[in-house]
PDB file of C-alpha atoms in Angstrom:
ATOM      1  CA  UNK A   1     -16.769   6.123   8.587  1.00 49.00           C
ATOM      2  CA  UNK A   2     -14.389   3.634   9.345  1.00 82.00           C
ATOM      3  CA  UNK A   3     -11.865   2.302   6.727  1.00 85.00           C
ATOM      4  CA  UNK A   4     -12.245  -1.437   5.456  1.00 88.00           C
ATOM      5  CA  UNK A   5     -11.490  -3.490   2.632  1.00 90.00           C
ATOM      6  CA  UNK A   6     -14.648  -2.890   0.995  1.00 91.00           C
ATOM      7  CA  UNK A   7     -14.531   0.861   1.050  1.00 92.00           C
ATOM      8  CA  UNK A   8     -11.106   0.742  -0.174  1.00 90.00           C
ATOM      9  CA  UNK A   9     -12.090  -0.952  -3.605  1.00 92.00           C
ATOM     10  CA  UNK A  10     -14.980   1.737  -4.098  1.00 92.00           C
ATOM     11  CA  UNK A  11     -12.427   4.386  -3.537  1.00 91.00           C
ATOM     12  CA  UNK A  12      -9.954   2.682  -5.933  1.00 92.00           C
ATOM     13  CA  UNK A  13     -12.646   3.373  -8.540  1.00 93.00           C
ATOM     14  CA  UNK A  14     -12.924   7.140  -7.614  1.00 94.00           C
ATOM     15  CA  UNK A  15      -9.769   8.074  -6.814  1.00 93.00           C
ATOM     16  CA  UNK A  16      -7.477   5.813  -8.304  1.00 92.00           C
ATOM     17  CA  UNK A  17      -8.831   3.973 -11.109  1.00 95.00           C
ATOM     18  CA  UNK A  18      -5.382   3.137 -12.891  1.00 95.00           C
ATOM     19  CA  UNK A  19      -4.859   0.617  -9.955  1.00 96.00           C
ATOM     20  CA  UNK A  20      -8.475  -0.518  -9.886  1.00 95.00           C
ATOM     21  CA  UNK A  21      -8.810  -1.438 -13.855  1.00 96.00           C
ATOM     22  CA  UNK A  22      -4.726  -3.120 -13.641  1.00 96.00           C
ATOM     23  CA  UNK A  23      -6.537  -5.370 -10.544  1.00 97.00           C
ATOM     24  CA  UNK A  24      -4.986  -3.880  -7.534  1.00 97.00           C
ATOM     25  CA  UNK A  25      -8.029  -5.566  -4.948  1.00 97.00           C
ATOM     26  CA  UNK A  26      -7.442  -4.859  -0.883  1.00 97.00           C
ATOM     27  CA  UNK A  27      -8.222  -8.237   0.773  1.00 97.00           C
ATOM     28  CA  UNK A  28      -8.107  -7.488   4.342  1.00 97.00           C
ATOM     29  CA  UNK A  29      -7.237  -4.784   6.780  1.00 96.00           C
ATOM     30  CA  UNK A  30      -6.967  -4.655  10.325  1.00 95.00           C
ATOM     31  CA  UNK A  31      -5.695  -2.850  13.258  1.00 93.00           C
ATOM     32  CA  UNK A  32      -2.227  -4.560  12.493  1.00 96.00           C
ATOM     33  CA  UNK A  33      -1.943  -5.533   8.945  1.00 97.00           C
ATOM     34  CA  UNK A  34      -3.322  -4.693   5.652  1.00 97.00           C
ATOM     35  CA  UNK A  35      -3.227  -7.425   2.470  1.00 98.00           C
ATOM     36  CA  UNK A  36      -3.476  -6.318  -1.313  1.00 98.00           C
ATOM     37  CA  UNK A  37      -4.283  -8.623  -4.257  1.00 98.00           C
ATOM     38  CA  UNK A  38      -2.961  -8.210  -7.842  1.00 98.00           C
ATOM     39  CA  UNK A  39      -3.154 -10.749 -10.817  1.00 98.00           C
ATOM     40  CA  UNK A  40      -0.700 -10.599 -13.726  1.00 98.00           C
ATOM     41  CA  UNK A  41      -3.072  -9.682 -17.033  1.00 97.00           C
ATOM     42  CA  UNK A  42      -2.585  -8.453 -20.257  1.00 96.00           C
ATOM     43  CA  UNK A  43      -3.280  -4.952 -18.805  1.00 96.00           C
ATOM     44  CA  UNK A  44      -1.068  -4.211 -16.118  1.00 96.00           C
ATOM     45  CA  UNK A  45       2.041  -6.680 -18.146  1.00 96.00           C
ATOM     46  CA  UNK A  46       5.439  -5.215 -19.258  1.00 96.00           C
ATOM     47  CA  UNK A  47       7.253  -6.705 -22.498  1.00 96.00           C
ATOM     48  CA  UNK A  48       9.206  -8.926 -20.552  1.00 94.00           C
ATOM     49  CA  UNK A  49       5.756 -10.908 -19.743  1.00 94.00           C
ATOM     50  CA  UNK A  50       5.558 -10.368 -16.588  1.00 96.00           C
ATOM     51  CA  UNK A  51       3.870  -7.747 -13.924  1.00 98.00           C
ATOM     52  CA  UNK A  52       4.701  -3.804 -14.131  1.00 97.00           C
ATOM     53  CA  UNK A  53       6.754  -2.872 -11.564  1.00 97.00           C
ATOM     54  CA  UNK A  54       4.818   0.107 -11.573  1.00 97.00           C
ATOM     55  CA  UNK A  55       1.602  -2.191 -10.336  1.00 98.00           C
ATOM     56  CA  UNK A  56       3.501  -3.920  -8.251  1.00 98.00           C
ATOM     57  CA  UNK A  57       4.161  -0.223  -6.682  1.00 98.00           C
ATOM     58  CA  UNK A  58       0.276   0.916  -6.482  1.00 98.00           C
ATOM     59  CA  UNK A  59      -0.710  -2.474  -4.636  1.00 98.00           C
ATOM     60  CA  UNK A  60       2.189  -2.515  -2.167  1.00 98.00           C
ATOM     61  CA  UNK A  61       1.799   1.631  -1.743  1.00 98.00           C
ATOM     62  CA  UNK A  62      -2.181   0.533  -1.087  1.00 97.00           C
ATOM     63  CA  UNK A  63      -0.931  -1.855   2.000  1.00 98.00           C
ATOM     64  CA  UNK A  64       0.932   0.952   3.721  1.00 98.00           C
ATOM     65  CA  UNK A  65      -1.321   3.996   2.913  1.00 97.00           C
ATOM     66  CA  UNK A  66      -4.115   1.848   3.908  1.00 96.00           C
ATOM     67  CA  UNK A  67      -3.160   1.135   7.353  1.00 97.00           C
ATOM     68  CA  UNK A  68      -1.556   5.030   7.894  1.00 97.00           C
ATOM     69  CA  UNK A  69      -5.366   5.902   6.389  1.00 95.00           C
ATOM     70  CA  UNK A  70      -7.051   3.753   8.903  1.00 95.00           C
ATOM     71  CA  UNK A  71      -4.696   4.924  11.773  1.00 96.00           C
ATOM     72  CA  UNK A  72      -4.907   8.634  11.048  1.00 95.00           C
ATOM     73  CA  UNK A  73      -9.043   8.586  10.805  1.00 94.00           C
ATOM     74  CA  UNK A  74      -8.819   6.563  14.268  1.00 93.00           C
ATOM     75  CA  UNK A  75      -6.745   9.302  16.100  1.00 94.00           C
ATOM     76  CA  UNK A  76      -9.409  11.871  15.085  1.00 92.00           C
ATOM     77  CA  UNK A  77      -7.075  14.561  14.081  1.00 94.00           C
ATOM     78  CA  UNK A  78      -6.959  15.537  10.834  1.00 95.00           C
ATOM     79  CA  UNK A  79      -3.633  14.263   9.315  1.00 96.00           C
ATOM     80  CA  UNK A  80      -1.834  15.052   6.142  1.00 96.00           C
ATOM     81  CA  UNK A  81      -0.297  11.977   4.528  1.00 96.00           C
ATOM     82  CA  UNK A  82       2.601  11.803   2.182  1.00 97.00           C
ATOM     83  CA  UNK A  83       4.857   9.073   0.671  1.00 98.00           C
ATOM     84  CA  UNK A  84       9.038  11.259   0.607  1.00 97.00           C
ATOM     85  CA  UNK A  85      10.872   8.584  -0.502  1.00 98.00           C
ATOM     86  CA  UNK A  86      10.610   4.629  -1.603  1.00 98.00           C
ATOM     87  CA  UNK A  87      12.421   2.342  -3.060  1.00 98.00           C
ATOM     88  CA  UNK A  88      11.930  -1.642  -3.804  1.00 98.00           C
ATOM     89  CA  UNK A  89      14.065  -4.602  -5.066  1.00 98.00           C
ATOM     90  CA  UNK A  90      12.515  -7.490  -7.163  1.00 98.00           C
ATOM     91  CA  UNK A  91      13.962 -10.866  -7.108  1.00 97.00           C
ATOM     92  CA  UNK A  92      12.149 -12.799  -9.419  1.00 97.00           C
ATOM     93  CA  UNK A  93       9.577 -12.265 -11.890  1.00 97.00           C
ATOM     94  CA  UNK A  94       5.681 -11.579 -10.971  1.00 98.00           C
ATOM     95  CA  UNK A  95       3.212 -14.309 -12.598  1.00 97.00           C
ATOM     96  CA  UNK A  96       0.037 -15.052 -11.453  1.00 98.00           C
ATOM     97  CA  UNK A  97      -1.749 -13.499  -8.692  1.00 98.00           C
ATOM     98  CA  UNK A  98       0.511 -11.738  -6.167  1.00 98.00           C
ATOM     99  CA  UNK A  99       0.069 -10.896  -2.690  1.00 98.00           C
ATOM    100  CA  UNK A 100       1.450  -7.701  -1.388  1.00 98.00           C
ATOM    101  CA  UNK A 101       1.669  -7.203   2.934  1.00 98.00           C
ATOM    102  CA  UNK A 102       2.335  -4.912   5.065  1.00 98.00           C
ATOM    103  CA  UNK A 103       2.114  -5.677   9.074  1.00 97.00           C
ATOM    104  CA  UNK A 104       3.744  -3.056  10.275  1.00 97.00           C
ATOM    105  CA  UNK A 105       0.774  -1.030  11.736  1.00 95.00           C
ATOM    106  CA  UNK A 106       2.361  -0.711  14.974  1.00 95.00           C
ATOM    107  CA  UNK A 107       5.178   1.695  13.595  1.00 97.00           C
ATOM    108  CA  UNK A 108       2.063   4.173  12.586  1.00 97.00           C
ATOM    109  CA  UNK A 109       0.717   4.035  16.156  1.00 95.00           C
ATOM    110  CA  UNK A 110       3.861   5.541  17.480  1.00 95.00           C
ATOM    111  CA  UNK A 111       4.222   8.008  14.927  1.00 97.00           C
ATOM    112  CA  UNK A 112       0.775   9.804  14.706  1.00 97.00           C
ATOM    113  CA  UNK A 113       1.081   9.960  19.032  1.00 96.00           C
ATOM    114  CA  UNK A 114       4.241  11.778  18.617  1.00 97.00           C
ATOM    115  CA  UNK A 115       3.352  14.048  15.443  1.00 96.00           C
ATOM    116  CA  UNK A 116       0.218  14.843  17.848  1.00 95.00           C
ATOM    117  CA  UNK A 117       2.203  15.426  21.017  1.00 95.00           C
ATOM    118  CA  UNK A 118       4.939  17.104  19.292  1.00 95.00           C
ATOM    119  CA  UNK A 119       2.840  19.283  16.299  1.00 93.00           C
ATOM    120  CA  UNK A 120       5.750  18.768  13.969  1.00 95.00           C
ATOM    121  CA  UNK A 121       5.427  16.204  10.958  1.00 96.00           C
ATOM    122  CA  UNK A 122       6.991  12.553  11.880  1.00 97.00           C
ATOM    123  CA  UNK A 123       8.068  10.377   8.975  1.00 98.00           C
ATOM    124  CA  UNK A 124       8.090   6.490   9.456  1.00 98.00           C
ATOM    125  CA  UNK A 125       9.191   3.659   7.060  1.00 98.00           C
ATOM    126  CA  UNK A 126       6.938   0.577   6.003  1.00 98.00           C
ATOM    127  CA  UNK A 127       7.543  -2.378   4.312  1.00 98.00           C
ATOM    128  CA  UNK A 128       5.250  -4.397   1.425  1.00 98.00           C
ATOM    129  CA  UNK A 129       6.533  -7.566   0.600  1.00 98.00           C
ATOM    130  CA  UNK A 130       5.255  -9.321  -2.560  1.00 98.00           C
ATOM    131  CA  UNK A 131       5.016 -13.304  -2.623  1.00 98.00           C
ATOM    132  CA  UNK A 132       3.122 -15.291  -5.393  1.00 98.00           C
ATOM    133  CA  UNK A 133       0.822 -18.111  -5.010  1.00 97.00           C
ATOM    134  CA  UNK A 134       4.092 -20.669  -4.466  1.00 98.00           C
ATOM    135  CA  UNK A 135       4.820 -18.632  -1.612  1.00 98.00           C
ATOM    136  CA  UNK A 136       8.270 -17.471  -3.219  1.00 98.00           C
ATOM    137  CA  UNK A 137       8.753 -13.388  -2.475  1.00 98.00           C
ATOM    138  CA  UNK A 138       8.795 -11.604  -6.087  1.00 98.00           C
ATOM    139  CA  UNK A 139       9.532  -7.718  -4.470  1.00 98.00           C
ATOM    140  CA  UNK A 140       9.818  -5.985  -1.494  1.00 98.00           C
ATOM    141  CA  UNK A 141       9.020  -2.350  -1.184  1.00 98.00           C
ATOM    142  CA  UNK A 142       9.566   0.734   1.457  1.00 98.00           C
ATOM    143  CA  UNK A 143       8.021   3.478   1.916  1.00 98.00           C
ATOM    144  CA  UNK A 144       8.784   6.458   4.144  1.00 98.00           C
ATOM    145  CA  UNK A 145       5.260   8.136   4.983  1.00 98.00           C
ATOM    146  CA  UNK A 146       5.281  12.073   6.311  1.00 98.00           C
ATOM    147  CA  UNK A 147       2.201  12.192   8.710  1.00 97.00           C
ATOM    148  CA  UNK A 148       1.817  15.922  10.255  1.00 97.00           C
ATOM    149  CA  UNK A 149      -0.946  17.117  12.107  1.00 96.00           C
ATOM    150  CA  UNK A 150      -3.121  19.677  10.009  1.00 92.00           C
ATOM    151  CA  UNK A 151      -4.469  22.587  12.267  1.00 80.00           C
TER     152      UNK A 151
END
């Protein structure tokens, strides 16, 4: 089974339905980049009326984990997958629908060929930047993935 955009959103439902009822939708994914959706509703809001940082997190987590999800099911080794550390900054506030994306599939390439080589986990950084529709960036997040080879 490959991973897609589609299959995503069912597993949202499944596996992580806090994102999937706050609106967290994967657009596209691709060798190279993955793109996450999220609209600003009364359900995901904070009391500053504007988006949760914490949804902001799940959809720019979903553009990274997405693509290391992807990669790792395309090596065909079975790879454990873990987010160690993040962190994010927000420069303005998150109306409307907002557009989280991460194109930094490369970096995952190169990691899961030396965690394989190697047999020792391998920990790589990736970004999620979130713009609104005016094309302004509202956040930017990082996250440091482990990916280790499971025997």
């Amino acid at each position: 089974m490959n991973v897609s955009a589609r299959k995503l959103n069912t597993f949202l439902i499944f596996k992580l339905p806090a994102a999937f009822f706050c609106g967290v939708r994967t657009k596209s994914l691709d060798d190279a980049k993955c793109v996450v959706s999220v609209k600003h509703r009364w359900i995901n809001q904070n009391p500053f009326n504007s988006m949760f940082w914490a949804v902001q997190g799940m959809a720019a987590e979903l553009t990274t984990g997405a693509l290391v999800m992807a990669k790792a099911k395309e090596s065909g080794q079975r790879i454990s997958m873990l987010v160690a550390t993040n962190n994010a900054s927000f420069t303005k506030k998150a109306t409307g629908r907002i557009t989280f994306t991460c194109n930094e599939g490369h970096k995952i390439d190169d990691t899961i060929a030396k965690a394989i080589e190697t047999g020792e986990g391998q920990t790589v950084w990736l970004n999620s930047k979130g713009i609104n529709k005016e094309g302004i960036q509202v956040s930017d997040f990082n996250f440091e993935w482990t990916l280790k080879v499971r025997s």
